[in-house]
Amino acid sequence: MRKKIVAGNWKMNKTLQEGVALASELNDALKVETVKCDVVICVPATHIVSVVNSVSADKIGVGAQNSADKVSGAYTGEISAAMVKSTGAGYVILGHSERRAYYGETDAILKTKTDLALENGLTPIFCIGEVLEERQSEKHFDVVKSQIVNGLFHLSADDFKKVVLAYEPVWAIGTGVTASKEQAQEMHAFIRTVLAEKYGQDVAQEISILYGGSCNPKNAAELFANPDVDGGLIGGAALKVEDFMAIIKAW
Ligand code: PEP
């Protein structure tokens, strides 16, 4: 059985105090519920230690939203994978479309970031997805395949199995426009075929593939009902415990 995961991406939201309050409220909500998926929150780097200390590790995994493509040294402002790991975080989002678009993260950079995350025992939540024009010109399968091939296919099967994928059509992120359940399933099934060609069916069947892009309490259940959708990467709706819990309970 593949791991089911609902992961929140807080992006650049919440002060430290607000973030700790949000994480504690989520932790309290999870204490009184039996949930059927793993819950992860990827918080601003400044908040990780405090959030790790305010939640129960058996209820909530904590992650960063980025880590560096360098090991250490004179890289002002960067945070290495080893540093992220040393905070108590277990996950790191890599290749989010906002980082690809605004911070010039290429497949080559992401390849190195993934290697360093894995070497340091972090689980990468590796994001892939096409922009609107690519979907409209029917290049979405090629784009997603090339992001996977160029960013991840240098990994051994054993390392690849440690990665969580997140399919996030860029046109659906923060827009309120969600991929239909058919569009999500079609792409997730395609991704699994790509993985099977490289690593074989057994590995392909083991990888959790999350959907991200305006997932909310109203659409989560139908998206998660797809056989190849193993959960969600949630932006806006992860900032309110009520909404995030409703998505978690969609499993
Ligand atoms: C995201 O940024 O990963 C995301 C899915 O955002 P939203 O849920 O707000 O579309």
PDB file of N, CA and C and ligand atoms in Angstrom, residues 9 11 96 98 168 172-175 212-215 233-237, ligand 1:
ATOM      1  N   ASN A   9       1.818  23.456   2.407  1.00  0.00           N
ATOM      2  CA  ASN A   9       2.916  24.345   2.010  1.00  0.00           C
ATOM      3  C   ASN A   9       2.501  25.750   2.434  1.00  0.00           C
ATOM      4  N   LYS A  11       4.184  28.395   2.364  1.00  0.00           N
ATOM      5  CA  LYS A  11       4.837  29.457   1.573  1.00  0.00           C
ATOM      6  C   LYS A  11       5.354  30.551   2.518  1.00  0.00           C
ATOM      7  N   HIS A  96       9.363  23.463  -6.347  1.00  0.00           N
ATOM      8  CA  HIS A  96       8.042  24.093  -6.443  1.00  0.00           C
ATOM      9  C   HIS A  96       8.054  25.071  -7.615  1.00  0.00           C
ATOM     10  N   GLU A  98       6.958  27.926  -7.971  1.00  0.00           N
ATOM     11  CA  GLU A  98       7.320  29.312  -7.631  1.00  0.00           C
ATOM     12  C   GLU A  98       8.832  29.460  -7.552  1.00  0.00           C
ATOM     13  N   GLU A 168       1.777  19.314  -9.726  1.00  0.00           N
ATOM     14  CA  GLU A 168       1.100  20.585  -9.485  1.00  0.00           C
ATOM     15  C   GLU A 168       1.014  21.364 -10.792  1.00  0.00           C
ATOM     16  N   ALA A 172      -3.107  25.785 -11.866  1.00  0.00           N
ATOM     17  CA  ALA A 172      -4.069  25.507 -10.786  1.00  0.00           C
ATOM     18  C   ALA A 172      -3.574  26.026  -9.435  1.00  0.00           C
ATOM     19  N   ILE A 173      -2.318  26.449  -9.365  1.00  0.00           N
ATOM     20  CA  ILE A 173      -1.761  26.836  -8.065  1.00  0.00           C
ATOM     21  C   ILE A 173      -2.214  28.241  -7.690  1.00  0.00           C
ATOM     22  N   GLY A 174      -2.925  28.318  -6.580  1.00  0.00           N
ATOM     23  CA  GLY A 174      -3.344  29.619  -6.044  1.00  0.00           C
ATOM     24  C   GLY A 174      -4.367  30.343  -6.905  1.00  0.00           C
ATOM     25  N   THR A 175      -4.940  29.657  -7.877  1.00  0.00           N
ATOM     26  CA  THR A 175      -5.849  30.326  -8.813  1.00  0.00           C
ATOM     27  C   THR A 175      -7.313  30.034  -8.520  1.00  0.00           C
ATOM     28  N   GLY A 212      -1.394  18.779  -6.361  1.00  0.00           N
ATOM     29  CA  GLY A 212      -1.421  20.122  -5.776  1.00  0.00           C
ATOM     30  C   GLY A 212      -1.952  21.136  -6.764  1.00  0.00           C
ATOM     31  N   GLY A 213      -2.735  22.083  -6.258  1.00  0.00           N
ATOM     32  CA  GLY A 213      -3.275  23.135  -7.118  1.00  0.00           C
ATOM     33  C   GLY A 213      -4.718  23.382  -6.750  1.00  0.00           C
ATOM     34  N   SER A 214      -4.942  24.370  -5.866  1.00  0.00           N
ATOM     35  CA  SER A 214      -6.292  24.748  -5.434  1.00  0.00           C
ATOM     36  C   SER A 214      -7.102  23.566  -4.906  1.00  0.00           C
ATOM     37  N   CYS A 215      -6.430  22.660  -4.243  1.00  0.00           N
ATOM     38  CA  CYS A 215      -7.142  21.564  -3.577  1.00  0.00           C
ATOM     39  C   CYS A 215      -7.779  22.162  -2.321  1.00  0.00           C
ATOM     40  N   LEU A 233      -0.704  18.227  -2.002  1.00  0.00           N
ATOM     41  CA  LEU A 233       0.170  19.293  -1.504  1.00  0.00           C
ATOM     42  C   LEU A 233      -0.706  20.543  -1.518  1.00  0.00           C
ATOM     43  N   ILE A 234      -0.896  21.109  -0.351  1.00  0.00           N
ATOM     44  CA  ILE A 234      -1.944  22.111  -0.152  1.00  0.00           C
ATOM     45  C   ILE A 234      -1.336  23.455   0.222  1.00  0.00           C
ATOM     46  N   GLY A 235      -1.629  24.485  -0.554  1.00  0.00           N
ATOM     47  CA  GLY A 235      -1.131  25.821  -0.237  1.00  0.00           C
ATOM     48  C   GLY A 235      -2.117  26.579   0.628  1.00  0.00           C
ATOM     49  N   GLY A 236      -2.944  27.420  -0.014  1.00  0.00           N
ATOM     50  CA  GLY A 236      -3.865  28.301   0.714  1.00  0.00           C
ATOM     51  C   GLY A 236      -4.682  27.609   1.793  1.00  0.00           C
ATOM     52  N   ALA A 237      -5.216  26.442   1.480  1.00  0.00           N
ATOM     53  CA  ALA A 237      -6.109  25.766   2.436  1.00  0.00           C
ATOM     54  C   ALA A 237      -5.352  25.161   3.621  1.00  0.00           C
TER      55      ALA A 237
HETATM   56  C1  PEP B   1       1.136  24.970  -3.688  1.00  0.00           C
HETATM   57  O1  PEP B   1       1.642  26.073  -3.696  1.00  0.00           O
HETATM   58  O2  PEP B   1       1.849  23.974  -3.574  1.00  0.00           O
HETATM   59  C2  PEP B   1      -0.322  24.890  -3.855  1.00  0.00           C
HETATM   60  C3  PEP B   1      -0.836  23.757  -4.197  1.00  0.00           C
HETATM   61  O3  PEP B   1      -1.036  26.043  -3.603  1.00  0.00           O
HETATM   62  P1  PEP B   1      -2.642  26.187  -3.595  1.00  0.00           P
HETATM   63  O4  PEP B   1      -3.192  25.008  -2.856  1.00  0.00           O
HETATM   64  O5  PEP B   1      -2.878  27.475  -2.882  1.00  0.00           O
HETATM   65  O6  PEP B   1      -3.077  26.206  -5.016  1.00  0.00           O
END
